[in-house]
Amino acid sequence: MKKRIVLAIVGLLIVVGLLAGIKFLQIGKMIDQGKKFVPPPETVTTYQVKTQQWDAQLNAVGSLAAVQGVTVSAEVPGKIVAIAFQSGATVKAGDLLLRQDTSVEEARLPGAEASAVLARANLDRTRSLLAEDAGSQLDFDTALANHGLAVAEIEQLKAAIAKKSIRAPFAGKLGIRLVNLGQILKEGEAIVSLQTIDPIFADFALPQQALARLEPGIPVRLTTDAWPGQAFTGKITALEAEVDANTRNLSLQATIANPKQLLRPGMFARITVGLPGRNEVLAIPATSVLYAPYGDSVFIVEDHKDDTSGQTGKALRQQFVRLGEKRGDFVAAVTGLKGGETVVSTGVFKLRNGQPVVVDNTLAPDFKKAPTPENN
């Protein structure tokens, strides 16, 4: 019995040893194959670095503001008896917008005018008596004061009536009506917004380093998401007298022609300030850049000779660069590249330094400084 157990154990050990040996040989072959394995070259698209002439310009974002804008409100409390405008209408300076109830003032006005007539008669009478030495100076002074008070009462009533006829302070476009007929207005209560929007102001800011190149009259170009593909032109009309101590930015104001009133106050806008002169830059597609917190880089395609096979192919060299301004599909490479070098133009996130590649520009994108993508 013991002999059978020993033979079974020995047989089991032999089987396990054979299996372990076979597995060891298989793993060894796999390791050798892994060492000898060369990954196939990655297919890439490329772009040749070259010098481009770019117009000197500064880019900023800003907001639009009305040349003149106000919320028309009531100066004095009163009941609305007439509304003379429609929401969204265009008005001229002095156009009637709204009338409040003036029945009390109009009822008091005839009495005040009668008092003024009586005061004038008394004044004339006392003046005549004083000239004939039949009246006293005190009576004349009293009559003169009473006449002045009566005239002032008339003017006060007329001013109160005029204040209850609310008119447009300047020409412009009205907003949405905020009041209704019969409503009791409080002092200062809003009635409607009035904005002058042709032309319109664009308010924006630029770094203080640009101050030496800025002055009134420099042309600007404005675009907004509300009207894609359409540009509006104007000129810088004012520079702030001081630089913001917190941001070190200089505030500017440009005046933009807006004859069709497509632009409205409060809209977000992108502003391009056109400066005199042109700059030479080494431009590369923005998709060529591998952006990273430790530094931006590109992959340069170079000739590479395989030490094993002796064949010459293409391989990548990762190069760190410092980027400048962007223009459409391009970005300027300030340092790190030379004219004539070839960089990978797309798909750089999946590449690595020293990787072999095959160049195929069949499906390479058409990079432009002013792209006009379709809105699908």
Short mmCIF file of N, CA and C in Angstrom, two decimals, residues 11-148:
data_model
loop_
_atom_site.label_atom_id
_atom_site.label_comp_id
_atom_site.label_asym_id
_atom_site.label_seq_id
_atom_site.Cartn_x
_atom_site.Cartn_y
_atom_site.Cartn_z
N GLY A 11 4.66 10.04 -9.65
CA GLY A 11 4.05 10.27 -10.96
C GLY A 11 3.44 11.67 -11.06
N LEU A 12 2.78 12.07 -9.96
CA LEU A 12 2.18 13.41 -9.95
C LEU A 12 3.24 14.49 -10.07
N LEU A 13 4.35 14.30 -9.35
CA LEU A 13 5.44 15.29 -9.44
C LEU A 13 6.02 15.36 -10.84
N ILE A 14 6.12 14.21 -11.48
CA ILE A 14 6.65 14.20 -12.85
C ILE A 14 5.72 14.97 -13.79
N VAL A 15 4.41 14.75 -13.64
CA VAL A 15 3.44 15.45 -14.50
C VAL A 15 3.51 16.96 -14.28
N VAL A 16 3.52 17.36 -12.99
CA VAL A 16 3.61 18.79 -12.66
C VAL A 16 4.89 19.39 -13.20
N GLY A 17 5.97 18.69 -13.10
CA GLY A 17 7.25 19.18 -13.62
C GLY A 17 7.21 19.36 -15.12
N LEU A 18 6.60 18.36 -15.82
CA LEU A 18 6.50 18.49 -17.28
C LEU A 18 5.66 19.72 -17.67
N LEU A 19 4.52 19.87 -16.99
CA LEU A 19 3.67 21.03 -17.29
C LEU A 19 4.39 22.35 -17.01
N ALA A 20 5.08 22.42 -15.88
CA ALA A 20 5.81 23.64 -15.54
C ALA A 20 6.92 23.92 -16.55
N GLY A 21 7.60 22.87 -17.00
CA GLY A 21 8.65 23.07 -17.99
C GLY A 21 8.10 23.59 -19.31
N ILE A 22 6.98 22.96 -19.72
CA ILE A 22 6.37 23.42 -20.98
C ILE A 22 5.93 24.87 -20.87
N LYS A 23 5.31 25.24 -19.75
CA LYS A 23 4.85 26.62 -19.57
C LYS A 23 6.01 27.59 -19.53
N PHE A 24 7.11 27.17 -18.88
CA PHE A 24 8.30 28.02 -18.80
C PHE A 24 8.86 28.28 -20.19
N LEU A 25 8.90 27.21 -21.02
CA LEU A 25 9.39 27.39 -22.39
C LEU A 25 8.49 28.32 -23.20
N GLN A 26 7.15 28.19 -22.99
CA GLN A 26 6.22 29.06 -23.72
C GLN A 26 6.40 30.53 -23.32
N ILE A 27 6.52 30.74 -22.01
CA ILE A 27 6.71 32.13 -21.54
C ILE A 27 8.03 32.69 -22.06
N GLY A 28 9.05 31.88 -22.06
CA GLY A 28 10.35 32.33 -22.58
C GLY A 28 10.26 32.73 -24.04
N LYS A 29 9.56 31.92 -24.83
CA LYS A 29 9.40 32.27 -26.24
C LYS A 29 8.61 33.57 -26.41
N MET A 30 7.56 33.75 -25.56
CA MET A 30 6.78 34.98 -25.65
C MET A 30 7.62 36.20 -25.30
N ILE A 31 8.48 36.06 -24.29
CA ILE A 31 9.36 37.18 -23.91
C ILE A 31 10.32 37.50 -25.04
N ASP A 32 10.88 36.46 -25.65
CA ASP A 32 11.79 36.70 -26.77
C ASP A 32 11.08 37.38 -27.94
N GLN A 33 9.85 36.92 -28.20
CA GLN A 33 9.09 37.56 -29.29
C GLN A 33 8.76 39.02 -28.96
N GLY A 34 8.46 39.29 -27.65
CA GLY A 34 8.17 40.66 -27.25
C GLY A 34 9.38 41.56 -27.42
N LYS A 35 10.56 41.01 -27.12
CA LYS A 35 11.76 41.82 -27.29
C LYS A 35 12.04 42.12 -28.76
N LYS A 36 11.70 41.17 -29.60
CA LYS A 36 11.97 41.34 -31.02
C LYS A 36 10.85 42.09 -31.74
N PHE A 37 9.67 42.27 -31.04
CA PHE A 37 8.52 42.88 -31.71
C PHE A 37 8.75 44.37 -31.95
N VAL A 38 8.51 44.78 -33.13
CA VAL A 38 8.60 46.20 -33.50
C VAL A 38 7.20 46.66 -33.90
N PRO A 39 6.62 47.65 -33.16
CA PRO A 39 5.26 48.09 -33.50
C PRO A 39 5.23 48.70 -34.90
N PRO A 40 4.13 48.53 -35.59
CA PRO A 40 4.04 49.10 -36.93
C PRO A 40 4.05 50.62 -36.87
N PRO A 41 4.57 51.28 -37.88
CA PRO A 41 4.60 52.76 -37.87
C PRO A 41 3.19 53.34 -37.81
N GLU A 42 3.07 54.46 -37.09
CA GLU A 42 1.80 55.17 -36.99
C GLU A 42 1.63 56.09 -38.20
N THR A 43 0.46 56.07 -38.78
CA THR A 43 0.18 56.95 -39.92
C THR A 43 -0.22 58.33 -39.41
N VAL A 44 0.45 59.35 -39.91
CA VAL A 44 0.21 60.71 -39.44
C VAL A 44 0.08 61.67 -40.63
N THR A 45 -0.55 62.81 -40.36
CA THR A 45 -0.57 63.92 -41.31
C THR A 45 0.43 64.97 -40.83
N THR A 46 1.01 65.71 -41.75
CA THR A 46 2.07 66.64 -41.39
C THR A 46 1.80 68.03 -41.97
N TYR A 47 2.56 68.97 -41.43
CA TYR A 47 2.50 70.35 -41.93
C TYR A 47 3.92 70.92 -41.85
N GLN A 48 4.34 71.57 -42.91
CA GLN A 48 5.68 72.15 -42.96
C GLN A 48 5.65 73.55 -42.35
N VAL A 49 6.51 73.76 -41.37
CA VAL A 49 6.57 75.05 -40.69
C VAL A 49 7.10 76.09 -41.67
N LYS A 50 6.40 77.20 -41.78
CA LYS A 50 6.83 78.27 -42.68
C LYS A 50 6.43 79.62 -42.11
N THR A 51 7.11 80.63 -42.59
CA THR A 51 6.85 81.99 -42.13
C THR A 51 5.60 82.56 -42.80
N GLN A 52 4.76 83.20 -41.99
CA GLN A 52 3.57 83.86 -42.51
C GLN A 52 3.58 85.33 -42.10
N GLN A 53 2.97 86.15 -42.93
CA GLN A 53 2.81 87.57 -42.63
C GLN A 53 1.45 87.79 -41.97
N TRP A 54 1.46 88.17 -40.73
CA TRP A 54 0.23 88.40 -40.00
C TRP A 54 0.08 89.90 -39.72
N ASP A 55 -1.13 90.39 -39.95
CA ASP A 55 -1.42 91.78 -39.59
C ASP A 55 -1.27 91.95 -38.08
N ALA A 56 -0.62 93.05 -37.70
CA ALA A 56 -0.47 93.33 -36.27
C ALA A 56 -1.84 93.68 -35.69
N GLN A 57 -2.23 92.97 -34.65
CA GLN A 57 -3.54 93.20 -34.05
C GLN A 57 -3.55 92.75 -32.61
N LEU A 58 -4.51 93.25 -31.89
CA LEU A 58 -4.73 92.87 -30.49
C LEU A 58 -6.16 92.39 -30.36
N ASN A 59 -6.34 91.32 -29.61
CA ASN A 59 -7.67 90.71 -29.46
C ASN A 59 -8.17 90.90 -28.03
N ALA A 60 -9.44 91.12 -27.91
CA ALA A 60 -10.05 91.30 -26.59
C ALA A 60 -11.51 90.91 -26.66
N VAL A 61 -12.11 90.78 -25.50
CA VAL A 61 -13.56 90.57 -25.40
C VAL A 61 -14.14 91.73 -24.62
N GLY A 62 -15.38 92.05 -24.91
CA GLY A 62 -16.00 93.18 -24.24
C GLY A 62 -17.51 93.12 -24.30
N SER A 63 -18.13 94.22 -23.94
CA SER A 63 -19.58 94.34 -23.92
C SER A 63 -20.01 95.58 -24.69
N LEU A 64 -21.20 95.52 -25.23
CA LEU A 64 -21.75 96.65 -25.96
C LEU A 64 -22.57 97.52 -25.02
N ALA A 65 -22.51 98.82 -25.26
CA ALA A 65 -23.24 99.78 -24.43
C ALA A 65 -23.84 100.85 -25.33
N ALA A 66 -24.98 101.36 -24.93
CA ALA A 66 -25.65 102.39 -25.72
C ALA A 66 -24.89 103.70 -25.63
N VAL A 67 -24.89 104.46 -26.73
CA VAL A 67 -24.30 105.80 -26.70
C VAL A 67 -25.02 106.66 -25.67
N GLN A 68 -26.34 106.56 -25.66
CA GLN A 68 -27.15 107.14 -24.60
C GLN A 68 -28.21 106.11 -24.20
N GLY A 69 -28.36 105.90 -22.92
CA GLY A 69 -29.33 104.92 -22.46
C GLY A 69 -29.88 105.31 -21.10
N VAL A 70 -31.20 105.18 -20.95
CA VAL A 70 -31.82 105.57 -19.69
C VAL A 70 -33.12 104.80 -19.54
N THR A 71 -33.50 104.58 -18.31
CA THR A 71 -34.83 104.05 -18.02
C THR A 71 -35.72 105.23 -17.68
N VAL A 72 -36.65 105.52 -18.56
CA VAL A 72 -37.56 106.65 -18.36
C VAL A 72 -38.44 106.34 -17.14
N SER A 73 -38.52 107.30 -16.24
CA SER A 73 -39.30 107.10 -15.02
C SER A 73 -40.11 108.35 -14.69
N ALA A 74 -41.01 108.20 -13.73
CA ALA A 74 -41.90 109.30 -13.34
C ALA A 74 -41.19 110.21 -12.35
N GLU A 75 -41.28 111.52 -12.59
CA GLU A 75 -40.72 112.48 -11.65
C GLU A 75 -41.63 112.70 -10.45
N VAL A 76 -42.94 112.66 -10.70
CA VAL A 76 -43.92 112.91 -9.62
C VAL A 76 -44.95 111.79 -9.64
N PRO A 77 -45.53 111.47 -8.50
CA PRO A 77 -46.57 110.43 -8.48
C PRO A 77 -47.83 110.89 -9.20
N GLY A 78 -48.58 109.92 -9.71
CA GLY A 78 -49.83 110.26 -10.39
C GLY A 78 -50.40 109.07 -11.13
N LYS A 79 -51.64 109.21 -11.55
CA LYS A 79 -52.36 108.15 -12.26
C LYS A 79 -52.14 108.30 -13.77
N ILE A 80 -51.88 107.18 -14.46
CA ILE A 80 -51.67 107.19 -15.90
C ILE A 80 -53.03 107.29 -16.61
N VAL A 81 -53.15 108.33 -17.46
CA VAL A 81 -54.40 108.50 -18.20
C VAL A 81 -54.22 108.29 -19.70
N ALA A 82 -52.96 108.27 -20.17
CA ALA A 82 -52.72 108.05 -21.61
C ALA A 82 -51.31 107.51 -21.80
N ILE A 83 -51.18 106.50 -22.66
CA ILE A 83 -49.88 105.94 -23.05
C ILE A 83 -49.73 106.16 -24.55
N ALA A 84 -48.71 106.91 -24.94
CA ALA A 84 -48.58 107.36 -26.33
C ALA A 84 -47.47 106.64 -27.09
N PHE A 85 -47.03 105.47 -26.63
CA PHE A 85 -45.96 104.75 -27.33
C PHE A 85 -46.27 103.27 -27.36
N GLN A 86 -45.59 102.59 -28.30
CA GLN A 86 -45.67 101.14 -28.41
C GLN A 86 -44.32 100.53 -28.03
N SER A 87 -44.33 99.38 -27.41
CA SER A 87 -43.08 98.71 -27.06
C SER A 87 -42.24 98.45 -28.31
N GLY A 88 -40.95 98.79 -28.20
CA GLY A 88 -40.03 98.56 -29.31
C GLY A 88 -40.05 99.64 -30.37
N ALA A 89 -40.80 100.71 -30.17
CA ALA A 89 -40.89 101.77 -31.18
C ALA A 89 -39.65 102.65 -31.15
N THR A 90 -39.42 103.34 -32.27
CA THR A 90 -38.36 104.33 -32.37
C THR A 90 -38.97 105.72 -32.19
N VAL A 91 -38.38 106.53 -31.33
CA VAL A 91 -38.94 107.84 -31.02
C VAL A 91 -37.89 108.92 -31.26
N LYS A 92 -38.37 110.15 -31.38
CA LYS A 92 -37.51 111.32 -31.50
C LYS A 92 -37.48 112.05 -30.17
N ALA A 93 -36.49 112.91 -30.03
CA ALA A 93 -36.38 113.70 -28.80
C ALA A 93 -37.62 114.59 -28.65
N GLY A 94 -38.25 114.54 -27.49
CA GLY A 94 -39.42 115.37 -27.22
C GLY A 94 -40.74 114.69 -27.50
N ASP A 95 -40.73 113.49 -28.09
CA ASP A 95 -41.99 112.79 -28.35
C ASP A 95 -42.68 112.43 -27.03
N LEU A 96 -44.01 112.61 -27.01
CA LEU A 96 -44.78 112.28 -25.82
C LEU A 96 -44.83 110.76 -25.62
N LEU A 97 -44.52 110.33 -24.41
CA LEU A 97 -44.57 108.91 -24.08
C LEU A 97 -45.77 108.56 -23.21
N LEU A 98 -46.08 109.44 -22.26
CA LEU A 98 -47.12 109.09 -21.28
C LEU A 98 -47.65 110.37 -20.63
N ARG A 99 -48.94 110.37 -20.30
CA ARG A 99 -49.55 111.48 -19.57
C ARG A 99 -50.18 110.97 -18.29
N GLN A 100 -49.92 111.71 -17.22
CA GLN A 100 -50.54 111.42 -15.93
C GLN A 100 -51.73 112.35 -15.71
N ASP A 101 -52.56 112.01 -14.75
CA ASP A 101 -53.75 112.79 -14.44
C ASP A 101 -53.35 114.18 -13.92
N THR A 102 -53.81 115.21 -14.60
CA THR A 102 -53.51 116.59 -14.18
C THR A 102 -54.79 117.37 -13.87
N SER A 103 -55.86 116.67 -13.59
CA SER A 103 -57.15 117.34 -13.38
C SER A 103 -57.10 118.30 -12.18
N VAL A 104 -56.42 117.92 -11.12
CA VAL A 104 -56.35 118.79 -9.93
C VAL A 104 -55.59 120.07 -10.26
N GLU A 105 -54.45 119.94 -10.91
CA GLU A 105 -53.65 121.12 -11.26
C GLU A 105 -54.39 122.01 -12.26
N GLU A 106 -55.06 121.38 -13.23
CA GLU A 106 -55.80 122.18 -14.22
C GLU A 106 -56.99 122.89 -13.56
N ALA A 107 -57.58 122.28 -12.54
CA ALA A 107 -58.69 122.91 -11.84
C ALA A 107 -58.22 124.10 -11.02
N ARG A 108 -57.02 124.03 -10.49
CA ARG A 108 -56.47 125.12 -9.68
C ARG A 108 -55.92 126.26 -10.53
N LEU A 109 -55.59 125.97 -11.78
CA LEU A 109 -54.93 126.97 -12.61
C LEU A 109 -55.79 128.20 -12.88
N PRO A 110 -57.10 128.08 -13.23
CA PRO A 110 -57.90 129.30 -13.46
C PRO A 110 -57.97 130.19 -12.22
N GLY A 111 -58.11 129.59 -11.05
CA GLY A 111 -58.14 130.38 -9.83
C GLY A 111 -56.84 131.12 -9.61
N ALA A 112 -55.71 130.43 -9.89
CA ALA A 112 -54.41 131.09 -9.73
C ALA A 112 -54.25 132.22 -10.74
N GLU A 113 -54.75 132.03 -11.95
CA GLU A 113 -54.66 133.09 -12.95
C GLU A 113 -55.54 134.29 -12.56
N ALA A 114 -56.75 134.03 -11.99
CA ALA A 114 -57.61 135.12 -11.53
C ALA A 114 -56.95 135.88 -10.39
N SER A 115 -56.30 135.15 -9.48
CA SER A 115 -55.59 135.81 -8.38
C SER A 115 -54.47 136.68 -8.91
N ALA A 116 -53.81 136.20 -9.97
CA ALA A 116 -52.73 136.98 -10.55
C ALA A 116 -53.27 138.26 -11.20
N VAL A 117 -54.44 138.16 -11.85
CA VAL A 117 -55.04 139.36 -12.47
C VAL A 117 -55.39 140.39 -11.38
N LEU A 118 -55.99 139.88 -10.28
CA LEU A 118 -56.33 140.79 -9.18
C LEU A 118 -55.09 141.41 -8.56
N ALA A 119 -54.06 140.59 -8.36
CA ALA A 119 -52.82 141.10 -7.78
C ALA A 119 -52.19 142.15 -8.69
N ARG A 120 -52.31 141.94 -10.03
CA ARG A 120 -51.75 142.91 -10.97
C ARG A 120 -52.51 144.24 -10.90
N ALA A 121 -53.85 144.16 -10.77
CA ALA A 121 -54.66 145.38 -10.66
C ALA A 121 -54.33 146.14 -9.38
N ASN A 122 -54.20 145.41 -8.28
CA ASN A 122 -53.83 146.06 -7.03
C ASN A 122 -52.45 146.69 -7.12
N LEU A 123 -51.54 146.03 -7.79
CA LEU A 123 -50.20 146.59 -7.94
C LEU A 123 -50.23 147.89 -8.74
N ASP A 124 -50.99 147.88 -9.84
CA ASP A 124 -51.09 149.10 -10.66
C ASP A 124 -51.72 150.24 -9.86
N ARG A 125 -52.76 149.90 -9.06
CA ARG A 125 -53.46 150.92 -8.28
C ARG A 125 -52.53 151.54 -7.24
N THR A 126 -51.84 150.67 -6.52
CA THR A 126 -50.94 151.19 -5.47
C THR A 126 -49.78 151.97 -6.07
N ARG A 127 -49.34 151.59 -7.27
CA ARG A 127 -48.27 152.33 -7.92
C ARG A 127 -48.74 153.76 -8.27
N SER A 128 -49.98 153.82 -8.77
CA SER A 128 -50.52 155.15 -9.12
C SER A 128 -50.68 156.03 -7.88
N LEU A 129 -51.21 155.42 -6.80
CA LEU A 129 -51.39 156.18 -5.57
C LEU A 129 -50.05 156.64 -5.00
N LEU A 130 -49.04 155.76 -5.12
CA LEU A 130 -47.73 156.14 -4.61
C LEU A 130 -47.15 157.28 -5.41
N ALA A 131 -47.39 157.26 -6.72
CA ALA A 131 -46.87 158.35 -7.56
C ALA A 131 -47.53 159.68 -7.23
N GLU A 132 -48.77 159.68 -6.74
CA GLU A 132 -49.51 160.89 -6.40
C GLU A 132 -49.37 161.23 -4.92
N ASP A 133 -48.49 160.49 -4.24
CA ASP A 133 -48.27 160.68 -2.80
C ASP A 133 -49.54 160.44 -1.99
N ALA A 134 -50.43 159.61 -2.57
CA ALA A 134 -51.68 159.29 -1.86
C ALA A 134 -51.62 157.91 -1.22
N GLY A 135 -50.56 157.17 -1.45
CA GLY A 135 -50.40 155.83 -0.89
C GLY A 135 -49.04 155.67 -0.24
N SER A 136 -48.91 154.63 0.56
CA SER A 136 -47.65 154.40 1.26
C SER A 136 -46.77 153.39 0.51
N GLN A 137 -45.48 153.47 0.83
CA GLN A 137 -44.53 152.52 0.23
C GLN A 137 -44.83 151.10 0.70
N LEU A 138 -45.33 150.97 1.93
CA LEU A 138 -45.65 149.64 2.46
C LEU A 138 -46.75 148.98 1.65
N ASP A 139 -47.80 149.78 1.29
CA ASP A 139 -48.87 149.21 0.49
C ASP A 139 -48.36 148.76 -0.89
N PHE A 140 -47.47 149.55 -1.45
CA PHE A 140 -46.92 149.20 -2.76
C PHE A 140 -46.08 147.92 -2.67
N ASP A 141 -45.23 147.84 -1.65
CA ASP A 141 -44.38 146.64 -1.50
C ASP A 141 -45.24 145.39 -1.28
N THR A 142 -46.32 145.53 -0.51
CA THR A 142 -47.21 144.39 -0.27
C THR A 142 -47.89 143.95 -1.56
N ALA A 143 -48.37 144.91 -2.35
CA ALA A 143 -49.02 144.58 -3.62
C ALA A 143 -48.04 143.93 -4.59
N LEU A 144 -46.79 144.44 -4.59
CA LEU A 144 -45.77 143.85 -5.48
C LEU A 144 -45.48 142.40 -5.09
N ALA A 145 -45.37 142.14 -3.77
CA ALA A 145 -45.11 140.78 -3.30
C ALA A 145 -46.27 139.85 -3.61
N ASN A 146 -47.50 140.34 -3.41
CA ASN A 146 -48.67 139.51 -3.70
C ASN A 146 -48.75 139.16 -5.18
N HIS A 147 -48.38 140.11 -6.02
CA HIS A 147 -48.40 139.83 -7.46
C HIS A 147 -47.34 138.78 -7.81
N GLY A 148 -46.17 138.87 -7.22
CA GLY A 148 -45.12 137.87 -7.46
C GLY A 148 -45.53 136.48 -7.01
#
